PDB file of C-alpha atoms in Angstrom:
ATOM      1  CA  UNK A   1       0.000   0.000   0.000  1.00 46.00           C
ATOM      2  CA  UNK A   2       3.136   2.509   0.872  1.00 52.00           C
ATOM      3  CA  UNK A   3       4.350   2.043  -2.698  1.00 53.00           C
ATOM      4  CA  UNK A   4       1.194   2.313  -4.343  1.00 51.00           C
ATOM      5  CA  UNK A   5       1.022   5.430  -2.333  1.00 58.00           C
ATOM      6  CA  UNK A   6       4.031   6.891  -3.215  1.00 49.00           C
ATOM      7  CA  UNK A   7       3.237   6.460  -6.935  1.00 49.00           C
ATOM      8  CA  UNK A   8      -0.035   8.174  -6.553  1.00 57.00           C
ATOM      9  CA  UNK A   9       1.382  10.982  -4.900  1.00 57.00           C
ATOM     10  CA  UNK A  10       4.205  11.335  -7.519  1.00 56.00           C
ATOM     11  CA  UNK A  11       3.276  10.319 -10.637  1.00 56.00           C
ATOM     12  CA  UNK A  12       3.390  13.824 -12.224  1.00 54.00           C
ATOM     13  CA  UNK A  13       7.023  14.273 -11.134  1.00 56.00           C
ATOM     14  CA  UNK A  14       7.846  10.492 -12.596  1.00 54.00           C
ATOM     15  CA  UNK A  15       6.008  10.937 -15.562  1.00 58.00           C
ATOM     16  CA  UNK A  16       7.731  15.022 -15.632  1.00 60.00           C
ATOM     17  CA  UNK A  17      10.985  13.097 -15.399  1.00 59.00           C
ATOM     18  CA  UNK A  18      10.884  10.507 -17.639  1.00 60.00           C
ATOM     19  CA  UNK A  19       9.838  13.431 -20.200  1.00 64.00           C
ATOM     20  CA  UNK A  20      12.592  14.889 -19.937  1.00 66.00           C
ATOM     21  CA  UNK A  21      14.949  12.474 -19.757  1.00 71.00           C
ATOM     22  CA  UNK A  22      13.119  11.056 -23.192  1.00 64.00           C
ATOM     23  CA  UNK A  23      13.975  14.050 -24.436  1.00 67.00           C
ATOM     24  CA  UNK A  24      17.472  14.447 -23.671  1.00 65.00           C
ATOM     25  CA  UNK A  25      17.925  10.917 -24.881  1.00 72.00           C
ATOM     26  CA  UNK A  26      15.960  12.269 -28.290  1.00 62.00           C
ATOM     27  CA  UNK A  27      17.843  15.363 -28.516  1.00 66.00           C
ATOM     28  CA  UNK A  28      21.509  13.493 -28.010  1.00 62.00           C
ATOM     29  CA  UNK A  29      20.600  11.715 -30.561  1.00 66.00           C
ATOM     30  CA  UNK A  30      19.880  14.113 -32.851  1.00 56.00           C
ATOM     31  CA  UNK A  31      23.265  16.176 -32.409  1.00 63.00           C
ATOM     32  CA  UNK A  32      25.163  12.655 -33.405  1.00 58.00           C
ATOM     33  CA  UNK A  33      23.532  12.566 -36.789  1.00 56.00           C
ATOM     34  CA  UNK A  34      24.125  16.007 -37.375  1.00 53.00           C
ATOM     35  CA  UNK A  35      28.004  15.635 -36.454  1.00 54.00           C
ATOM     36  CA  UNK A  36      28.046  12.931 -38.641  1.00 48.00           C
ATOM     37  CA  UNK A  37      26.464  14.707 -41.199  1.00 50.00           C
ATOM     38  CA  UNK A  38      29.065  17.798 -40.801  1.00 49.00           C
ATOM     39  CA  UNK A  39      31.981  15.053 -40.786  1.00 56.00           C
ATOM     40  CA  UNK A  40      30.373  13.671 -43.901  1.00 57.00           C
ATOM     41  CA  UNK A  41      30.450  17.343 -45.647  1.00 54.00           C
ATOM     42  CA  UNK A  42      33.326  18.258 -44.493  1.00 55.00           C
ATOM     43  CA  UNK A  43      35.291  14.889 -46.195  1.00 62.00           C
ATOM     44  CA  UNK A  44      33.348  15.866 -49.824  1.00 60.00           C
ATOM     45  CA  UNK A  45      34.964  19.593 -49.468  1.00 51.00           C
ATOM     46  CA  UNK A  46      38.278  18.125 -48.853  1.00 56.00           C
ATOM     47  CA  UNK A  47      38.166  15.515 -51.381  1.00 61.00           C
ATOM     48  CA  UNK A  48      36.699  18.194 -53.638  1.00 61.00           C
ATOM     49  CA  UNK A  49      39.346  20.465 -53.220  1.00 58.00           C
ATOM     50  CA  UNK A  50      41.901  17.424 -53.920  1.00 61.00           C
ATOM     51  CA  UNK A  51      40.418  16.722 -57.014  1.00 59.00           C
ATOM     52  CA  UNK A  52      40.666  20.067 -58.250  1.00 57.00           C
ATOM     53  CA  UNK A  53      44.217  20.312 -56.963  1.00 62.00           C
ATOM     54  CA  UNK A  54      44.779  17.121 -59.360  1.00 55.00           C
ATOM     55  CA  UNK A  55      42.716  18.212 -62.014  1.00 61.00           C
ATOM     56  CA  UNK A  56      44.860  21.665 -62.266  1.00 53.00           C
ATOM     57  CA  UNK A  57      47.910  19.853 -61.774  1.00 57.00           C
ATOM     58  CA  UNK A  58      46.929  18.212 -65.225  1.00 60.00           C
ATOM     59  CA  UNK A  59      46.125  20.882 -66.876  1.00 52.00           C
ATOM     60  CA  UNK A  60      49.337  22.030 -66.682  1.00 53.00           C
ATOM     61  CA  UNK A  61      50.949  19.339 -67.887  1.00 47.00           C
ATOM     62  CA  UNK A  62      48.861  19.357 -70.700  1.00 56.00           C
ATOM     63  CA  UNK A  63      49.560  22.833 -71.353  1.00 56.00           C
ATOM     64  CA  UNK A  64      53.309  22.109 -71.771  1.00 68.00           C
ATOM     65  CA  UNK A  65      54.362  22.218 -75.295  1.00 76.00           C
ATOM     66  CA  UNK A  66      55.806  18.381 -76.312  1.00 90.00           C
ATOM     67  CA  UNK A  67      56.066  18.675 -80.165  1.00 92.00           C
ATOM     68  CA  UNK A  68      56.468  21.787 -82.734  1.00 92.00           C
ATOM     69  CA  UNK A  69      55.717  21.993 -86.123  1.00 94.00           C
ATOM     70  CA  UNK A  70      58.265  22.742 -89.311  1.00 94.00           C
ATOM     71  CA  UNK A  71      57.619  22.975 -93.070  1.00 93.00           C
ATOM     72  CA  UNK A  72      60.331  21.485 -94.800  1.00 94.00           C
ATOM     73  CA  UNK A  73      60.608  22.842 -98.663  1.00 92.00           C
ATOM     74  CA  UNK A  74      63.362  22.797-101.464  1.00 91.00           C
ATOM     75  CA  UNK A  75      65.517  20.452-102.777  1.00 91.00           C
ATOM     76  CA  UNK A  76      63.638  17.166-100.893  1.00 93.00           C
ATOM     77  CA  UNK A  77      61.615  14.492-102.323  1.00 95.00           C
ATOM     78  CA  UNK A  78      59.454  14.635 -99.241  1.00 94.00           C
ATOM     79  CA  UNK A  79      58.301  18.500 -98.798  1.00 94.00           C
ATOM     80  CA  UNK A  80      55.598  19.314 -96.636  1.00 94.00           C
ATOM     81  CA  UNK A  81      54.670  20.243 -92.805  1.00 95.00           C
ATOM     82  CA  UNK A  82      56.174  17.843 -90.038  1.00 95.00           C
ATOM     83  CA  UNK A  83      55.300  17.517 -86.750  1.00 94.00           C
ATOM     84  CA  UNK A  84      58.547  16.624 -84.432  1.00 95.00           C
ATOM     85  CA  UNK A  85      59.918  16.945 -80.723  1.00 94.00           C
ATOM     86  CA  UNK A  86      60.319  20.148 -79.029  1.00 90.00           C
ATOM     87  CA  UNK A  87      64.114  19.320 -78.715  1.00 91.00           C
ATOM     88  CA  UNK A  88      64.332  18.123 -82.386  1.00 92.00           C
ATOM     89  CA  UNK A  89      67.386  19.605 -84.880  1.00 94.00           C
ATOM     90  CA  UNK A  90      67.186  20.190 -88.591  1.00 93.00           C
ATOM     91  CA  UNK A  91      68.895  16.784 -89.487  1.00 92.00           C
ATOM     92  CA  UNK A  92      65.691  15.152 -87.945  1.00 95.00           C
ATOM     93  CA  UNK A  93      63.598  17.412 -89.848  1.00 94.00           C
ATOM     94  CA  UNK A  94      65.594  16.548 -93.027  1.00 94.00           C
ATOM     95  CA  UNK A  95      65.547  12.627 -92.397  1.00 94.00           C
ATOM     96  CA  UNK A  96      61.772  12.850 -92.603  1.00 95.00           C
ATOM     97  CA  UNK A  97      61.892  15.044 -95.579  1.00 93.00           C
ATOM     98  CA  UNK A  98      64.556  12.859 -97.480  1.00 94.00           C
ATOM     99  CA  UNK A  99      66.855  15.028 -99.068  1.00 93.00           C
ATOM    100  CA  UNK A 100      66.867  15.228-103.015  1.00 91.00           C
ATOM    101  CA  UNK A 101      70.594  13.972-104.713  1.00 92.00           C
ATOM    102  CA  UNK A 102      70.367  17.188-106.224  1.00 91.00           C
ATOM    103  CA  UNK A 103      70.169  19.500-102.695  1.00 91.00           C
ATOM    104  CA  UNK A 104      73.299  21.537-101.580  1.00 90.00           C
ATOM    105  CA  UNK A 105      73.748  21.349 -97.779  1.00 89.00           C
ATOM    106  CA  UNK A 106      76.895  23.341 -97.830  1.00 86.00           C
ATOM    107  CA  UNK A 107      75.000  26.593 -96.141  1.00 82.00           C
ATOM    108  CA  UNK A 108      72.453  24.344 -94.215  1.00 89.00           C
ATOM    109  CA  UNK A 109      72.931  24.409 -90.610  1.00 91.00           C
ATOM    110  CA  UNK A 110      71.878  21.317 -89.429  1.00 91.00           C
ATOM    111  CA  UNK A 111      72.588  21.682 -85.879  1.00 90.00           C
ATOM    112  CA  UNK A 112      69.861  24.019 -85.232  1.00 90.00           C
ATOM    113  CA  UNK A 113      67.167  23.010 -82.968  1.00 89.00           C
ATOM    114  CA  UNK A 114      63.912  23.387 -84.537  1.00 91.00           C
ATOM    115  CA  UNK A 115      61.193  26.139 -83.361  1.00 90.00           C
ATOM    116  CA  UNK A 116      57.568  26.080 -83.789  1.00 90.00           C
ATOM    117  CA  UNK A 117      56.597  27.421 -87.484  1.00 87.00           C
ATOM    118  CA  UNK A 118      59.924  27.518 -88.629  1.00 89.00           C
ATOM    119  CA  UNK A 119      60.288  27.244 -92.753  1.00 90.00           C
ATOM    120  CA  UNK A 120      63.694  25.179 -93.817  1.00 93.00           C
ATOM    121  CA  UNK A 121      64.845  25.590 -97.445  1.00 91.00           C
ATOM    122  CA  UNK A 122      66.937  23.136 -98.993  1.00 92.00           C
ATOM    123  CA  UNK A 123      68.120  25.267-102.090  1.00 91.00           C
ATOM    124  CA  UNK A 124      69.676  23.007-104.872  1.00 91.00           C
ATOM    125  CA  UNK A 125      72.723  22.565-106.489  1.00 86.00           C
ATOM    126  CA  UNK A 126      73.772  25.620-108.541  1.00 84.00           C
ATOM    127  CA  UNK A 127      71.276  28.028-106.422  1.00 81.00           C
ATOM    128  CA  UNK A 128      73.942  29.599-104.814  1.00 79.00           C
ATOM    129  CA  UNK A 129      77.628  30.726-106.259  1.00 73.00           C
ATOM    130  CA  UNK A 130      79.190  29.572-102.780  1.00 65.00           C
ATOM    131  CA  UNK A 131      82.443  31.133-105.043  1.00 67.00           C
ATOM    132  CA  UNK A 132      80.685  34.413-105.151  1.00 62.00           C
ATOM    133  CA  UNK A 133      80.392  34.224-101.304  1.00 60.00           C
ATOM    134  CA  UNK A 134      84.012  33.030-100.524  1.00 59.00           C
ATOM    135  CA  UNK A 135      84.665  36.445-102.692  1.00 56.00           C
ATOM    136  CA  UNK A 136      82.588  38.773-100.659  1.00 52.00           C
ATOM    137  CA  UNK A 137      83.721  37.054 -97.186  1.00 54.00           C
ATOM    138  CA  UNK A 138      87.111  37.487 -98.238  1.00 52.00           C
ATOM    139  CA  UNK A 139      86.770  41.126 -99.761  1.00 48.00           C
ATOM    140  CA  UNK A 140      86.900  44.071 -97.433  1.00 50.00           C
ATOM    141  CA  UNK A 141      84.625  46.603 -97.095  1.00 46.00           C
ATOM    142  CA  UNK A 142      85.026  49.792 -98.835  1.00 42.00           C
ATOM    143  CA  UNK A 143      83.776  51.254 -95.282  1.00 41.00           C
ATOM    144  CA  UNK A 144      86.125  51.000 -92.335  1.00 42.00           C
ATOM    145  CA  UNK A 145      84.511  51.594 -88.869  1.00 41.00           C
ATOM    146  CA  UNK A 146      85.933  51.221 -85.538  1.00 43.00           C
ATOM    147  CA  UNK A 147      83.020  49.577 -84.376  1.00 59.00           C
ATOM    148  CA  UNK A 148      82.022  45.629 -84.703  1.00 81.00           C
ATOM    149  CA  UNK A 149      80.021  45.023 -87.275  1.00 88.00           C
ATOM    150  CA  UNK A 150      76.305  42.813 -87.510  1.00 91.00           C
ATOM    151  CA  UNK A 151      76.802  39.629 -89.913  1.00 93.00           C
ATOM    152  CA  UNK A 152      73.297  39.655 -91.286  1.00 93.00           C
ATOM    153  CA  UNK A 153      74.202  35.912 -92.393  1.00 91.00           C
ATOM    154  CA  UNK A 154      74.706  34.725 -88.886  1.00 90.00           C
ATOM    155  CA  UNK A 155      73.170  37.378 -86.637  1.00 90.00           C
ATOM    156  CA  UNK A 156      70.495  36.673 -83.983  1.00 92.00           C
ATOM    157  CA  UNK A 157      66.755  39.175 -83.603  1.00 91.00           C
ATOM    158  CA  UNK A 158      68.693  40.822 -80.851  1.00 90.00           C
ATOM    159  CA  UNK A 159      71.814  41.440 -82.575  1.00 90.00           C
ATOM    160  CA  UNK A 160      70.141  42.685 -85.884  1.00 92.00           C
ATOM    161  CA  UNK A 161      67.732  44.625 -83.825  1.00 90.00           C
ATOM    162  CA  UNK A 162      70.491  46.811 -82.906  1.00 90.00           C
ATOM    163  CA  UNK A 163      70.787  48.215 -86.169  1.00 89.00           C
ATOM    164  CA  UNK A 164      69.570  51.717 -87.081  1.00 84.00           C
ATOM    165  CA  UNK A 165      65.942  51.187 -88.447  1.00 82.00           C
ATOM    166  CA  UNK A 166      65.586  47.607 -87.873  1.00 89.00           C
ATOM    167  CA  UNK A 167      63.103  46.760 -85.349  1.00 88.00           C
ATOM    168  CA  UNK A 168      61.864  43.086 -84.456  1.00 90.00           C
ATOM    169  CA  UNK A 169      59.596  42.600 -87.551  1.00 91.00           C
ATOM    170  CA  UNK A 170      62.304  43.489 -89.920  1.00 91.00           C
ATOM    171  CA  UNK A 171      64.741  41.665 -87.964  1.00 91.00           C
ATOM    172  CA  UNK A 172      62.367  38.527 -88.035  1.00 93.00           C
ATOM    173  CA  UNK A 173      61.652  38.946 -91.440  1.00 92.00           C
ATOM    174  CA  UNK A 174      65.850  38.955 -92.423  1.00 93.00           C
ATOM    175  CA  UNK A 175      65.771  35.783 -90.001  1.00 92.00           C
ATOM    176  CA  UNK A 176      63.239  34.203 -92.322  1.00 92.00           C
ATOM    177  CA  UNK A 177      64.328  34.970 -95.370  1.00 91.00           C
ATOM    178  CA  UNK A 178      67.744  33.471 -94.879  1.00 91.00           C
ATOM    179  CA  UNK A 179      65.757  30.357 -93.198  1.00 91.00           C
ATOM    180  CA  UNK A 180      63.867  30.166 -96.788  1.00 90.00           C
ATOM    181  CA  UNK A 181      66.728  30.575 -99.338  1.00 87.00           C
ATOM    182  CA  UNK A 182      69.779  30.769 -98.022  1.00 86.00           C
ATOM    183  CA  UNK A 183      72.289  33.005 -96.993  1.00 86.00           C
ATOM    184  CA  UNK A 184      73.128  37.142 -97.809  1.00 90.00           C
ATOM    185  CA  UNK A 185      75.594  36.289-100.657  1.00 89.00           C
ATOM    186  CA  UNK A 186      75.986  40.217-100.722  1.00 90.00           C
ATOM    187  CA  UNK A 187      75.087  42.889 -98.629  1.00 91.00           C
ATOM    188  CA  UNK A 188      72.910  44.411-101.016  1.00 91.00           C
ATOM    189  CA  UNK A 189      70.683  41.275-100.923  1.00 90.00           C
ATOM    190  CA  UNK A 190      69.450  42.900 -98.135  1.00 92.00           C
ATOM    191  CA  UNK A 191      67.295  44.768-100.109  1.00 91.00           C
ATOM    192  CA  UNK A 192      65.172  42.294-100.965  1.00 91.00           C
ATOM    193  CA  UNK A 193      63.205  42.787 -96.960  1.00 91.00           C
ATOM    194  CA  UNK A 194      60.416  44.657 -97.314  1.00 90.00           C
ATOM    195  CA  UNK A 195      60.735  47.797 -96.061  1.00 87.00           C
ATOM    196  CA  UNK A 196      64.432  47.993 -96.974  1.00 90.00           C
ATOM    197  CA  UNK A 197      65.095  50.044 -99.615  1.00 87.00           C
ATOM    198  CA  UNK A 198      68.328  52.161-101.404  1.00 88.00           C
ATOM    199  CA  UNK A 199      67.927  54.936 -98.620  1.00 87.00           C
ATOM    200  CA  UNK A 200      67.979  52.583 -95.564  1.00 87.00           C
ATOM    201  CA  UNK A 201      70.865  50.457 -97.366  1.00 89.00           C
ATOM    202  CA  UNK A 202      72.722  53.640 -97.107  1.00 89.00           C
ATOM    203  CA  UNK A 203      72.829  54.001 -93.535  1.00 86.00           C
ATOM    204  CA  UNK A 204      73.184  50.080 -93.151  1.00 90.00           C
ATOM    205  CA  UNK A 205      76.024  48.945 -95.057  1.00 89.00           C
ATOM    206  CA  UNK A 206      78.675  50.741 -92.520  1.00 90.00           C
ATOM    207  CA  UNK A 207      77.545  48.411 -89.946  1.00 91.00           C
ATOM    208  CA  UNK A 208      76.694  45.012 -91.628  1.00 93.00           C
ATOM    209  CA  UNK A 209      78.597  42.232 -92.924  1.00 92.00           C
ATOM    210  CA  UNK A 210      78.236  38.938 -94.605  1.00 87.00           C
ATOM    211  CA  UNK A 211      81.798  37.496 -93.263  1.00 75.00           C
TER     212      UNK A 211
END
């Protein structure tokens, strides 16, 4: 009778307290799955961020130049546009190309390494009076300065850009056209770059040379 007593009396303060600790138990519960929901974001954002780490890590790669291309023309039975190694030479291009019986590779520098869109002419036998140029290297100019003179035959852009009235797109375009048919066999050869005419010769044939 005591304990059905002591029930009766406190049954609201039982059932109060097993509320609230239903709740707590409820609530507890509820904070887990949201930590493991917050772990579970948190692991996507760092795996997300990896991924993008990777992915730009292959882009650059990608972006990394592996191969240029070089149009082979002239005395070759093979002439067209090749597609070789970054660190290829001429020789490589010229293997490819298969060089005509007829070429002349005396003025061919088949060393160089090979840059993207670079032109190679093979000129052929009889093209060029490599007599004529022995001549002129051998001849002195009628000009004598005190300062070193530019070999337009061998000169680099820099070097040619520090001519009076050359700037980059002429000297690019003397670059070419010795890369297309040969060398300067005498300074007024130069004449044939557009833009370069009888008044700029003038003031350029103190200061170049085709030694």
């Amino acid at each position: 009778m005591e304990i059905k007593t002591f029930f009766e009396q406190y049954k609201f303060y039982l059932a109060g307290g097993g509320l609230f600790i239903g709740l707590v138990i409820v609530l507890f519960i509820f904070m887990k799955e949201d930590t493991v929901a917050i772990e579970d974001i948190s692991m996507n954002v760092s795996e997300d961020i990896e991924g993008s780490e990777v992915d730009a890590k292959e882009a650059d790669l990608e972006n990394i130049e592996t191969t240029v291309y070089v149009e082979v023309k002239g005395a070759v039975n093979s002439p067209g546009v090749y597609e070789l190694p970054v660190d290829a030479r001429v020789k490589n291009a010229l293997d490819i190309a298969n060089v005509s019986e007829n070429a002349d590779l005396l003025t061919v520098n088949q060393s160089k390494k090979l840059t993207d869109e670079m032109v190679i002419y093979i000129p052929f036998k009889g093209e060029i009076n490599h007599e004529e140029i022995k001549h002129a290297m051998t001849v002195p100019s009628a000009v004598e300065t005190s300062e070193a003179k530019v070999n337009i035959n061998t000169a680099s852009l820099d070097e040619l850009m520090t001519l009076n009235g050359i700037g980059e797109k002429k000297a690019q375009t003397i670059i070419e056209y010795r890369e297309e048919t040969g060398v300067f066999m005498k300074l007024e050869d130069i004449k044939n770059i557009p833009g370069i005419g009888d008044k700029t010769f003038l003031t350029l044939e103190p200061h170049i040379t085709i030694e």
